[in-house]
Short mmCIF file of C-alpha atoms in Angstrom, two decimals:
data_model
loop_
_atom_site.label_atom_id
_atom_site.label_comp_id
_atom_site.label_asym_id
_atom_site.label_seq_id
_atom_site.Cartn_x
_atom_site.Cartn_y
_atom_site.Cartn_z
CA MET M 1 -113.94 226.30 133.32
CA TYR M 2 -116.94 223.70 134.40
CA LEU M 3 -120.52 223.81 133.75
CA PHE M 4 -122.36 222.38 136.55
CA SER M 5 -126.32 221.73 136.28
CA ARG M 6 -128.94 220.09 138.50
CA THR M 7 -131.89 218.34 137.05
CA ARG M 8 -135.45 217.58 138.45
CA ARG M 9 -138.94 216.90 136.82
CA LEU M 10 -142.07 218.80 137.98
CA SER M 11 -145.18 216.52 139.30
CA PRO M 12 -147.66 217.20 136.76
CA ALA M 13 -150.05 218.05 139.87
CA HIS M 14 -147.76 221.30 140.78
CA VAL M 15 -146.30 222.57 136.99
CA ARG M 16 -147.40 226.54 137.49
CA ARG M 17 -146.25 226.49 141.26
CA GLY M 18 -143.01 224.47 140.64
CA LEU M 19 -142.05 226.51 138.04
CA ALA M 20 -142.13 229.74 140.18
CA TYR M 21 -141.08 227.92 142.69
CA SER M 22 -137.82 226.86 140.36
CA VAL M 23 -136.99 230.64 139.81
CA GLU M 24 -137.34 231.24 143.44
CA MET M 25 -134.58 228.69 144.74
CA ALA M 26 -132.29 229.89 141.66
CA HIS M 27 -132.18 233.41 142.96
CA LYS M 28 -131.85 232.00 146.64
CA ALA M 29 -128.62 229.84 145.56
CA SER M 30 -127.24 232.89 143.69
CA GLN M 31 -127.67 234.89 146.78
CA ILE M 32 -126.42 232.64 149.25
CA THR M 33 -123.39 230.97 146.88
CA GLY M 34 -122.24 234.24 145.13
CA MET M 35 -122.39 232.35 141.85
CA ASP M 36 -125.04 232.83 139.22
CA VAL M 37 -127.13 230.08 138.99
CA SER M 38 -129.97 230.26 136.17
CA ALA M 39 -133.37 228.17 136.14
CA TRP M 40 -133.82 226.48 132.49
CA GLY M 41 -137.17 224.70 131.90
CA GLU M 42 -136.46 221.77 128.84
CA VAL M 43 -138.97 222.86 126.02
CA TRP M 44 -140.05 220.75 123.07
CA SER M 45 -137.70 218.04 123.96
CA PRO M 46 -137.69 214.32 125.47
CA GLY M 47 -137.49 215.10 129.00
CA LEU M 48 -140.87 217.30 129.31
CA GLY M 49 -141.06 218.92 132.74
CA ASN M 50 -137.63 218.91 133.44
CA ILE M 51 -136.28 221.82 135.23
CA SER M 52 -132.51 222.32 135.54
CA TRP M 53 -130.72 225.02 137.26
CA SER M 54 -127.12 225.53 136.16
CA THR M 55 -123.81 227.69 136.78
CA ILE M 56 -120.52 228.13 135.61
CA VAL M 57 -117.90 227.88 137.49
CA PRO M 58 -113.81 228.78 137.18
CA ASP M 59 -113.01 225.46 138.70
CA LEU M 60 -114.09 222.70 141.37
CA LEU M 61 -112.80 224.89 144.28
CA ALA M 62 -115.26 227.25 143.95
CA LEU M 63 -117.96 224.74 143.11
CA GLU M 64 -116.95 222.67 146.19
CA GLN M 65 -117.43 226.09 148.12
CA GLY M 66 -120.80 227.15 146.51
CA MET M 67 -122.28 223.93 147.38
CA ASP M 68 -120.88 223.98 150.94
CA LYS M 69 -122.41 227.11 151.58
CA LEU M 70 -125.73 225.54 150.61
CA GLN M 71 -125.49 222.57 152.69
CA VAL M 72 -125.17 225.13 155.70
CA SER M 73 -127.86 227.42 154.98
CA ASP M 74 -130.95 226.73 156.87
CA ASP M 75 -132.96 228.91 155.13
CA PHE M 76 -132.01 227.23 151.27
CA ILE M 77 -132.40 223.42 153.22
CA ALA M 78 -135.75 224.30 154.53
CA ALA M 79 -136.76 225.47 150.86
CA THR M 80 -135.77 222.78 149.29
CA GLU M 81 -137.42 220.73 151.71
CA HIS M 82 -140.82 222.74 151.18
CA GLY M 83 -140.89 222.17 147.68
CA ALA M 84 -140.10 218.58 147.20
CA GLU M 85 -143.84 217.45 146.67
CA MET M 86 -143.27 220.08 143.79
CA PHE M 87 -141.30 217.47 142.00
CA VAL M 88 -141.60 214.09 141.06
CA GLU M 89 -140.39 211.52 143.99
CA GLY M 90 -136.68 211.14 144.00
CA LEU M 91 -133.22 213.36 144.48
CA GLY M 92 -132.58 213.77 140.78
CA GLU M 93 -129.61 214.41 138.88
CA ASP M 94 -126.22 216.26 138.81
CA ARG M 95 -123.92 216.47 135.76
CA LEU M 96 -120.50 218.28 135.82
CA PHE M 97 -118.85 219.18 132.39
CA GLN M 98 -115.45 220.95 131.53
CA ILE M 99 -115.80 223.28 129.10
CA VAL M 100 -113.30 222.71 126.44
CA HIS M 101 -114.12 225.23 123.94
CA GLY M 102 -116.02 228.25 123.97
CA GLU M 103 -114.91 231.77 125.02
CA ILE M 104 -117.91 232.82 128.17
CA ASP M 105 -119.71 236.38 127.66
CA PRO M 106 -120.66 237.21 131.57
CA ASN M 107 -122.94 239.42 130.11
CA ALA M 108 -124.84 237.33 128.02
CA ARG M 109 -128.66 236.19 128.92
CA PRO M 110 -129.59 233.71 126.47
CA SER M 111 -133.24 233.47 125.97
CA TYR M 112 -132.83 229.49 124.66
CA VAL M 113 -129.89 227.12 124.33
CA THR M 114 -129.72 223.85 122.38
CA ALA M 115 -128.02 221.08 123.76
CA VAL M 116 -126.71 218.19 121.92
CA ARG M 117 -125.03 215.21 123.56
CA ALA M 118 -123.09 212.39 122.59
CA ARG M 119 -120.50 209.61 123.00
CA ILE M 120 -117.09 208.82 121.90
CA THR M 121 -116.93 205.78 120.59
CA ASN M 122 -114.26 203.44 122.49
CA GLY M 123 -110.76 204.14 121.28
CA LYS M 124 -111.55 207.23 119.70
CA LEU M 125 -111.65 209.58 122.50
CA ALA M 126 -108.64 211.67 121.11
CA ASP M 127 -110.36 211.91 117.55
CA GLY M 128 -113.82 212.87 119.08
CA LEU M 129 -112.30 215.52 121.34
CA ALA M 130 -110.63 217.08 118.81
CA PHE M 131 -113.40 216.63 116.13
CA GLY M 132 -115.64 218.01 118.78
CA VAL M 133 -113.73 221.31 118.73
CA GLU M 134 -114.23 221.66 114.82
CA ILE M 135 -117.81 220.96 115.39
CA ALA M 136 -118.11 223.98 117.66
CA GLN M 137 -115.71 226.14 115.49
CA LYS M 138 -117.46 225.57 112.25
CA ALA M 139 -121.12 226.18 113.79
CA GLU M 140 -119.57 229.65 114.91
CA ALA M 141 -118.34 230.20 111.65
CA VAL M 142 -121.48 229.30 110.06
CA THR M 143 -124.01 231.30 112.46
CA GLY M 144 -122.10 233.90 114.36
CA LEU M 145 -122.82 232.58 117.55
CA THR M 146 -120.40 231.01 120.16
CA THR M 147 -121.11 227.16 120.56
CA MET M 148 -119.48 225.83 123.81
CA PHE M 149 -118.16 222.39 123.38
CA LEU M 150 -118.18 220.06 127.02
CA ALA M 151 -116.53 216.95 128.65
CA ALA M 152 -118.37 214.88 131.25
CA SER M 153 -116.45 214.92 134.33
CA THR M 154 -119.40 212.73 135.67
CA GLY M 155 -121.99 210.53 134.03
CA GLY M 156 -121.34 208.51 131.10
CA TYR M 157 -117.44 208.05 130.55
CA GLY M 158 -116.57 209.67 126.91
CA GLU M 159 -120.03 211.98 126.82
CA VAL M 160 -119.32 215.39 125.08
CA GLY M 161 -121.90 218.01 124.59
CA TRP M 162 -122.48 221.16 122.20
CA ILE M 163 -124.43 224.14 124.15
CA THR M 164 -125.28 227.32 121.72
CA GLY M 165 -127.69 230.00 123.18
CA PHE M 166 -129.92 232.41 121.34
CA ASP M 167 -131.73 235.60 122.62
CA ASP M 168 -134.81 234.63 121.25
CA VAL M 169 -136.86 231.22 119.54
CA GLY M 170 -136.76 233.61 116.45
CA GLN M 171 -132.94 233.58 116.36
CA ALA M 172 -132.74 229.69 117.33
CA GLN M 173 -135.06 228.94 113.92
CA GLU M 174 -132.98 231.12 112.00
CA GLU M 175 -129.41 230.07 112.70
CA ASN M 176 -130.72 226.17 112.88
CA ALA M 177 -131.72 226.92 109.24
CA LYS M 178 -128.34 228.24 108.29
CA LEU M 179 -126.51 225.28 109.79
CA MET M 180 -129.38 223.02 107.98
CA ALA M 181 -128.47 224.78 104.53
CA ASP M 182 -124.99 224.91 104.69
CA PRO M 183 -123.25 221.99 102.47
CA ASP M 184 -119.86 222.01 104.38
CA TRP M 185 -121.41 221.68 107.88
CA LEU M 186 -123.56 218.81 106.69
CA LYS M 187 -120.59 216.87 104.75
CA MET M 188 -118.23 217.54 107.97
CA LEU M 189 -120.81 215.96 110.07
CA ASP M 190 -121.27 212.76 107.94
CA ALA M 191 -118.06 212.18 107.27
CA LYS M 192 -116.95 211.46 110.65
CA THR M 193 -119.76 211.38 113.02
CA GLY M 194 -120.66 207.88 112.52
CA ILE M 195 -116.67 206.86 112.69
CA VAL M 196 -115.79 208.66 116.43
CA TYR M 197 -119.38 209.11 117.92
CA GLN M 198 -121.63 206.17 118.92
CA ASN M 199 -125.21 206.27 117.62
CA ASP M 200 -127.09 207.78 120.40
CA ALA M 201 -126.42 211.32 120.25
CA GLU M 202 -129.52 213.51 121.24
CA GLN M 203 -130.55 217.32 121.05
CA ARG M 204 -132.54 219.37 123.69
CA MET M 205 -134.05 222.99 123.93
CA TYR M 206 -134.22 224.88 126.86
CA ARG M 207 -136.09 228.00 127.79
CA ARG M 208 -134.39 230.32 130.35
CA LEU M 209 -136.85 230.89 133.32
CA SER M 210 -134.41 233.10 135.35
#
C-alpha cells in the first residue's frame, strides 16, 4: 500500500478562504476519483501555513487511475485554477511513500497525526528499514496505537517516516508523554538511531481539516 500527499502553502492574505477551499478540494477529489482524500493543516511545526491532501491507495495503478480522472475533469481543473491565488506561488510538492508496517483501519478518522521523518545513513539501508519497523512496533506496544512505518518512493532517497494518529490533541499529548517516560523506548532510540539514520530527523504535527 502507498500513501500519497500533495502539499501547498497558504498565502498569508487568504488564510480563511484558503482553509475552506482546501476542504472543498478534498471533497471534490474524493468524488471524482473514488479515493478517500483528506485535507490536513500543519500545526505547531516548521511548515506554518502548509496544507496537505493525502490518500492511501492499494497500489500505484489505483493512484494512476485516480490522477488521470482529475486531469480530465474540467470541473476540478477549473477549481484548481480558481484557487491558485490562495496559495504561495508555485506548484507545491508531491510525495509518495510505501507503507512498510502498520495495518490501515478504513474507519479511523484521527483528528491529529504526528509524522516523523528521517533519512537512512548510506550503507545502512537494510538496517534502517528493519529498525524502522522495530521503532513502530515498540511505539505501538507503549501507546496501544497504530504507528505506520513508511519508506519514500519519491523524494530523498533513503527517507523514511513514522505516522501515528490521535482522536484529539489530548490523546496526542498523553501518548507522547508515555513514550518520553518509557526508559526502554529511550534506550532503544539512543542505541541505534545515530548509527542507522542521519542527524536531520524532524517531527511535525497535522490537524485534520476534512
